[in-house]
């Protein structure tokens, strides 16, 4: 799981560093919630008019993992 998160983080960081990126930055993390669930989170910052492209790109990269 840790390796998968690191690979996804690297891919998203690489995408964000490009001039035509759909998002400005993105992060991947995980945590246990109240000792009952393990949650993996992906969050990103994008320009207002690019949120759909950002979501699509992040979804595609996550599915590739």
mmCIF file of N, CA and C in Angstrom:
data_model
loop_
_atom_site.group_PDB
_atom_site.id
_atom_site.type_symbol
_atom_site.label_atom_id
_atom_site.label_comp_id
_atom_site.label_asym_id
_atom_site.label_seq_id
_atom_site.Cartn_x
_atom_site.Cartn_y
_atom_site.Cartn_z
ATOM 1 N N UNK A 1 0.825 -1.194 0.000
ATOM 2 C CA UNK A 1 0.000 0.000 0.000
ATOM 3 C C UNK A 1 0.867 1.255 0.000
ATOM 4 N N UNK A 2 1.901 1.254 0.845
ATOM 5 C CA UNK A 2 2.782 2.429 0.898
ATOM 6 C C UNK A 2 3.439 2.686 -0.444
ATOM 7 N N UNK A 3 3.894 1.623 -1.089
ATOM 8 C CA UNK A 3 4.540 1.768 -2.399
ATOM 9 C C UNK A 3 3.554 2.322 -3.423
ATOM 10 N N UNK A 4 2.337 1.820 -3.422
ATOM 11 C CA UNK A 4 1.315 2.322 -4.341
ATOM 12 C C UNK A 4 1.032 3.798 -4.135
ATOM 13 N N UNK A 5 0.930 4.211 -2.866
ATOM 14 C CA UNK A 5 0.702 5.637 -2.572
ATOM 15 C C UNK A 5 1.871 6.487 -3.043
ATOM 16 N N UNK A 6 3.090 6.005 -2.834
ATOM 17 C CA UNK A 6 4.265 6.778 -3.262
ATOM 18 C C UNK A 6 4.327 6.903 -4.783
ATOM 19 N N UNK A 7 3.991 5.826 -5.481
ATOM 20 C CA UNK A 7 3.985 5.870 -6.953
ATOM 21 C C UNK A 7 2.922 6.850 -7.438
ATOM 22 N N UNK A 8 1.728 6.773 -6.857
ATOM 23 C CA UNK A 8 0.666 7.696 -7.260
ATOM 24 C C UNK A 8 1.049 9.135 -6.956
ATOM 25 N N UNK A 9 1.628 9.388 -5.791
ATOM 26 C CA UNK A 9 2.066 10.740 -5.427
ATOM 27 C C UNK A 9 3.081 11.264 -6.438
ATOM 28 N N UNK A 10 4.012 10.422 -6.823
ATOM 29 C CA UNK A 10 5.031 10.840 -7.804
ATOM 30 C C UNK A 10 4.394 11.147 -9.155
ATOM 31 N N UNK A 11 3.480 10.304 -9.588
ATOM 32 C CA UNK A 11 2.800 10.541 -10.875
ATOM 33 C C UNK A 11 2.022 11.852 -10.849
ATOM 34 N N UNK A 12 1.289 12.087 -9.770
ATOM 35 C CA UNK A 12 0.501 13.319 -9.670
ATOM 36 C C UNK A 12 1.401 14.545 -9.587
ATOM 37 N N UNK A 13 2.513 14.440 -8.877
ATOM 38 C CA UNK A 13 3.462 15.560 -8.790
ATOM 39 C C UNK A 13 4.063 15.867 -10.149
ATOM 40 N N UNK A 14 4.373 14.824 -10.907
ATOM 41 C CA UNK A 14 4.916 15.008 -12.253
ATOM 42 C C UNK A 14 3.908 15.710 -13.150
ATOM 43 N N UNK A 15 2.663 15.286 -13.083
ATOM 44 C CA UNK A 15 1.608 15.925 -13.880
ATOM 45 C C UNK A 15 1.454 17.389 -13.471
ATOM 46 N N UNK A 16 1.429 17.654 -12.171
ATOM 47 C CA UNK A 16 1.235 19.020 -11.671
ATOM 48 C C UNK A 16 2.353 19.957 -12.092
ATOM 49 N N UNK A 17 3.540 19.430 -12.332
ATOM 50 C CA UNK A 17 4.679 20.279 -12.689
ATOM 51 C C UNK A 17 4.664 20.716 -14.158
ATOM 52 N N UNK A 18 3.782 20.142 -14.958
ATOM 53 C CA UNK A 18 3.705 20.498 -16.371
ATOM 54 C C UNK A 18 2.929 21.796 -16.569
ATOM 55 N N UNK A 19 3.257 22.508 -17.618
ATOM 56 C CA UNK A 19 2.634 23.811 -17.893
ATOM 57 C C UNK A 19 1.130 23.703 -18.133
ATOM 58 N N UNK A 20 0.678 22.625 -18.754
ATOM 59 C CA UNK A 20 -0.744 22.473 -19.080
ATOM 60 C C UNK A 20 -1.474 21.540 -18.110
ATOM 61 N N UNK A 21 -0.976 21.432 -16.899
ATOM 62 C CA UNK A 21 -1.546 20.516 -15.907
ATOM 63 C C UNK A 21 -2.976 20.891 -15.540
ATOM 64 N N UNK A 22 -3.834 19.889 -15.311
ATOM 65 C CA UNK A 22 -5.213 20.189 -14.919
ATOM 66 C C UNK A 22 -5.346 20.574 -13.448
ATOM 67 N N UNK A 23 -4.285 20.393 -12.671
ATOM 68 C CA UNK A 23 -4.304 20.785 -11.268
ATOM 69 C C UNK A 23 -2.960 21.370 -10.876
ATOM 70 N N UNK A 24 -2.974 22.181 -9.828
ATOM 71 C CA UNK A 24 -1.779 22.880 -9.358
ATOM 72 C C UNK A 24 -0.937 21.968 -8.473
ATOM 73 N N UNK A 25 -1.595 21.219 -7.613
ATOM 74 C CA UNK A 25 -0.908 20.277 -6.730
ATOM 75 C C UNK A 25 -1.871 19.175 -6.330
ATOM 76 N N UNK A 26 -1.317 18.043 -5.899
ATOM 77 C CA UNK A 26 -2.136 16.927 -5.429
ATOM 78 C C UNK A 26 -1.339 16.144 -4.400
ATOM 79 N N UNK A 27 -2.038 15.573 -3.449
ATOM 80 C CA UNK A 27 -1.411 14.784 -2.393
ATOM 81 C C UNK A 27 -2.194 13.506 -2.163
ATOM 82 N N UNK A 28 -1.476 12.502 -1.678
ATOM 83 C CA UNK A 28 -2.064 11.208 -1.377
ATOM 84 C C UNK A 28 -1.704 10.856 0.058
ATOM 85 N N UNK A 29 -2.648 10.369 0.809
ATOM 86 C CA UNK A 29 -2.380 9.975 2.181
ATOM 87 C C UNK A 29 -3.345 8.897 2.631
ATOM 88 N N UNK A 30 -3.075 8.323 3.779
ATOM 89 C CA UNK A 30 -3.990 7.333 4.339
ATOM 90 C C UNK A 30 -3.959 7.423 5.857
ATOM 91 N N UNK A 31 -5.032 6.924 6.465
ATOM 92 C CA UNK A 31 -5.105 6.929 7.919
ATOM 93 C C UNK A 31 -6.215 5.998 8.378
ATOM 94 N N UNK A 32 -6.142 5.629 9.623
ATOM 95 C CA UNK A 32 -7.186 4.831 10.249
ATOM 96 C C UNK A 32 -8.173 5.785 10.922
ATOM 97 N N UNK A 33 -9.447 5.503 10.741
ATOM 98 C CA UNK A 33 -10.491 6.326 11.341
ATOM 99 C C UNK A 33 -11.149 5.571 12.489
ATOM 100 N N UNK A 34 -10.962 6.083 13.675
ATOM 101 C CA UNK A 34 -11.629 5.548 14.861
ATOM 102 C C UNK A 34 -11.471 4.040 15.006
ATOM 103 N N UNK A 35 -10.342 3.523 14.613
ATOM 104 C CA UNK A 35 -10.025 2.096 14.729
ATOM 105 C C UNK A 35 -11.039 1.201 14.020
ATOM 106 N N UNK A 36 -11.766 1.750 13.057
ATOM 107 C CA UNK A 36 -12.780 0.940 12.380
ATOM 108 C C UNK A 36 -12.679 0.958 10.863
ATOM 109 N N UNK A 37 -11.939 1.896 10.311
ATOM 110 C CA UNK A 37 -11.827 1.975 8.852
ATOM 111 C C UNK A 37 -10.450 2.509 8.476
ATOM 112 N N UNK A 38 -9.942 2.019 7.375
ATOM 113 C CA UNK A 38 -8.690 2.528 6.830
ATOM 114 C C UNK A 38 -9.048 3.295 5.566
ATOM 115 N N UNK A 39 -8.673 4.551 5.509
ATOM 116 C CA UNK A 39 -9.078 5.429 4.412
ATOM 117 C C UNK A 39 -7.852 5.923 3.662
ATOM 118 N N UNK A 40 -7.914 5.864 2.334
ATOM 119 C CA UNK A 40 -6.890 6.457 1.484
ATOM 120 C C UNK A 40 -7.508 7.711 0.881
ATOM 121 N N UNK A 41 -6.802 8.828 1.003
ATOM 122 C CA UNK A 41 -7.319 10.105 0.527
ATOM 123 C C UNK A 41 -6.437 10.653 -0.582
ATOM 124 N N UNK A 42 -7.081 11.260 -1.546
ATOM 125 C CA UNK A 42 -6.382 11.986 -2.611
ATOM 126 C C UNK A 42 -7.047 13.351 -2.673
ATOM 127 N N UNK A 43 -6.259 14.409 -2.569
ATOM 128 C CA UNK A 43 -6.815 15.748 -2.667
ATOM 129 C C UNK A 43 -5.930 16.585 -3.582
ATOM 130 N N UNK A 44 -6.566 17.564 -4.211
ATOM 131 C CA UNK A 44 -5.844 18.372 -5.196
ATOM 132 C C UNK A 44 -6.348 19.807 -5.193
ATOM 133 N N UNK A 45 -5.504 20.682 -5.685
ATOM 134 C CA UNK A 45 -5.852 22.089 -5.901
ATOM 135 C C UNK A 45 -5.835 22.339 -7.394
ATOM 136 N N UNK A 46 -6.903 22.948 -7.878
ATOM 137 C CA UNK A 46 -6.965 23.271 -9.304
ATOM 138 C C UNK A 46 -7.591 24.643 -9.483
ATOM 139 N N UNK A 47 -7.440 25.164 -10.666
ATOM 140 C CA UNK A 47 -8.135 26.395 -10.993
ATOM 141 C C UNK A 47 -9.617 26.066 -11.103
ATOM 142 N N UNK A 48 -10.457 27.037 -10.826
ATOM 143 C CA UNK A 48 -11.896 26.816 -10.771
ATOM 144 C C UNK A 48 -12.444 26.169 -12.036
ATOM 145 N N UNK A 49 -11.984 26.588 -13.182
ATOM 146 C CA UNK A 49 -12.517 26.069 -14.439
ATOM 147 C C UNK A 49 -11.887 24.743 -14.865
ATOM 148 N N UNK A 50 -10.943 24.214 -14.094
ATOM 149 C CA UNK A 50 -10.276 22.961 -14.463
ATOM 150 C C UNK A 50 -10.579 21.814 -13.502
ATOM 151 N N UNK A 51 -11.545 21.971 -12.617
ATOM 152 C CA UNK A 51 -11.786 20.939 -11.611
ATOM 153 C C UNK A 51 -12.192 19.608 -12.216
ATOM 154 N N UNK A 52 -12.979 19.634 -13.304
ATOM 155 C CA UNK A 52 -13.408 18.379 -13.922
ATOM 156 C C UNK A 52 -12.238 17.652 -14.568
ATOM 157 N N UNK A 53 -11.368 18.391 -15.237
ATOM 158 C CA UNK A 53 -10.186 17.778 -15.844
ATOM 159 C C UNK A 53 -9.256 17.229 -14.759
ATOM 160 N N UNK A 54 -9.148 17.949 -13.648
ATOM 161 C CA UNK A 54 -8.314 17.482 -12.544
ATOM 162 C C UNK A 54 -8.862 16.180 -11.979
ATOM 163 N N UNK A 55 -10.152 16.123 -11.744
ATOM 164 C CA UNK A 55 -10.773 14.921 -11.205
ATOM 165 C C UNK A 55 -10.611 13.737 -12.152
ATOM 166 N N UNK A 56 -10.811 13.966 -13.434
ATOM 167 C CA UNK A 56 -10.659 12.906 -14.433
ATOM 168 C C UNK A 56 -9.226 12.378 -14.458
ATOM 169 N N UNK A 57 -8.255 13.280 -14.457
ATOM 170 C CA UNK A 57 -6.854 12.879 -14.491
ATOM 171 C C UNK A 57 -6.468 12.088 -13.252
ATOM 172 N N UNK A 58 -6.881 12.554 -12.094
ATOM 173 C CA UNK A 58 -6.561 11.857 -10.848
ATOM 174 C C UNK A 58 -7.217 10.480 -10.826
ATOM 175 N N UNK A 59 -8.463 10.386 -11.270
ATOM 176 C CA UNK A 59 -9.148 9.093 -11.327
ATOM 177 C C UNK A 59 -8.400 8.133 -12.244
ATOM 178 N N UNK A 60 -7.969 8.607 -13.402
ATOM 179 C CA UNK A 60 -7.237 7.749 -14.349
ATOM 180 C C UNK A 60 -5.933 7.253 -13.754
ATOM 181 N N UNK A 61 -5.209 8.135 -13.096
ATOM 182 C CA UNK A 61 -3.921 7.739 -12.497
ATOM 183 C C UNK A 61 -4.130 6.762 -11.346
ATOM 184 N N UNK A 62 -5.174 6.971 -10.566
ATOM 185 C CA UNK A 62 -5.455 6.054 -9.469
ATOM 186 C C UNK A 62 -5.794 4.670 -10.013
ATOM 187 N N UNK A 63 -6.570 4.610 -11.058
ATOM 188 C CA UNK A 63 -6.955 3.314 -11.643
ATOM 189 C C UNK A 63 -5.755 2.604 -12.248
ATOM 190 N N UNK A 64 -4.774 3.354 -12.728
ATOM 191 C CA UNK A 64 -3.567 2.739 -13.287
ATOM 192 C C UNK A 64 -2.753 2.024 -12.208
ATOM 193 N N UNK A 65 -2.858 2.494 -10.983
ATOM 194 C CA UNK A 65 -2.135 1.856 -9.875
ATOM 195 C C UNK A 65 -2.742 0.497 -9.629
#
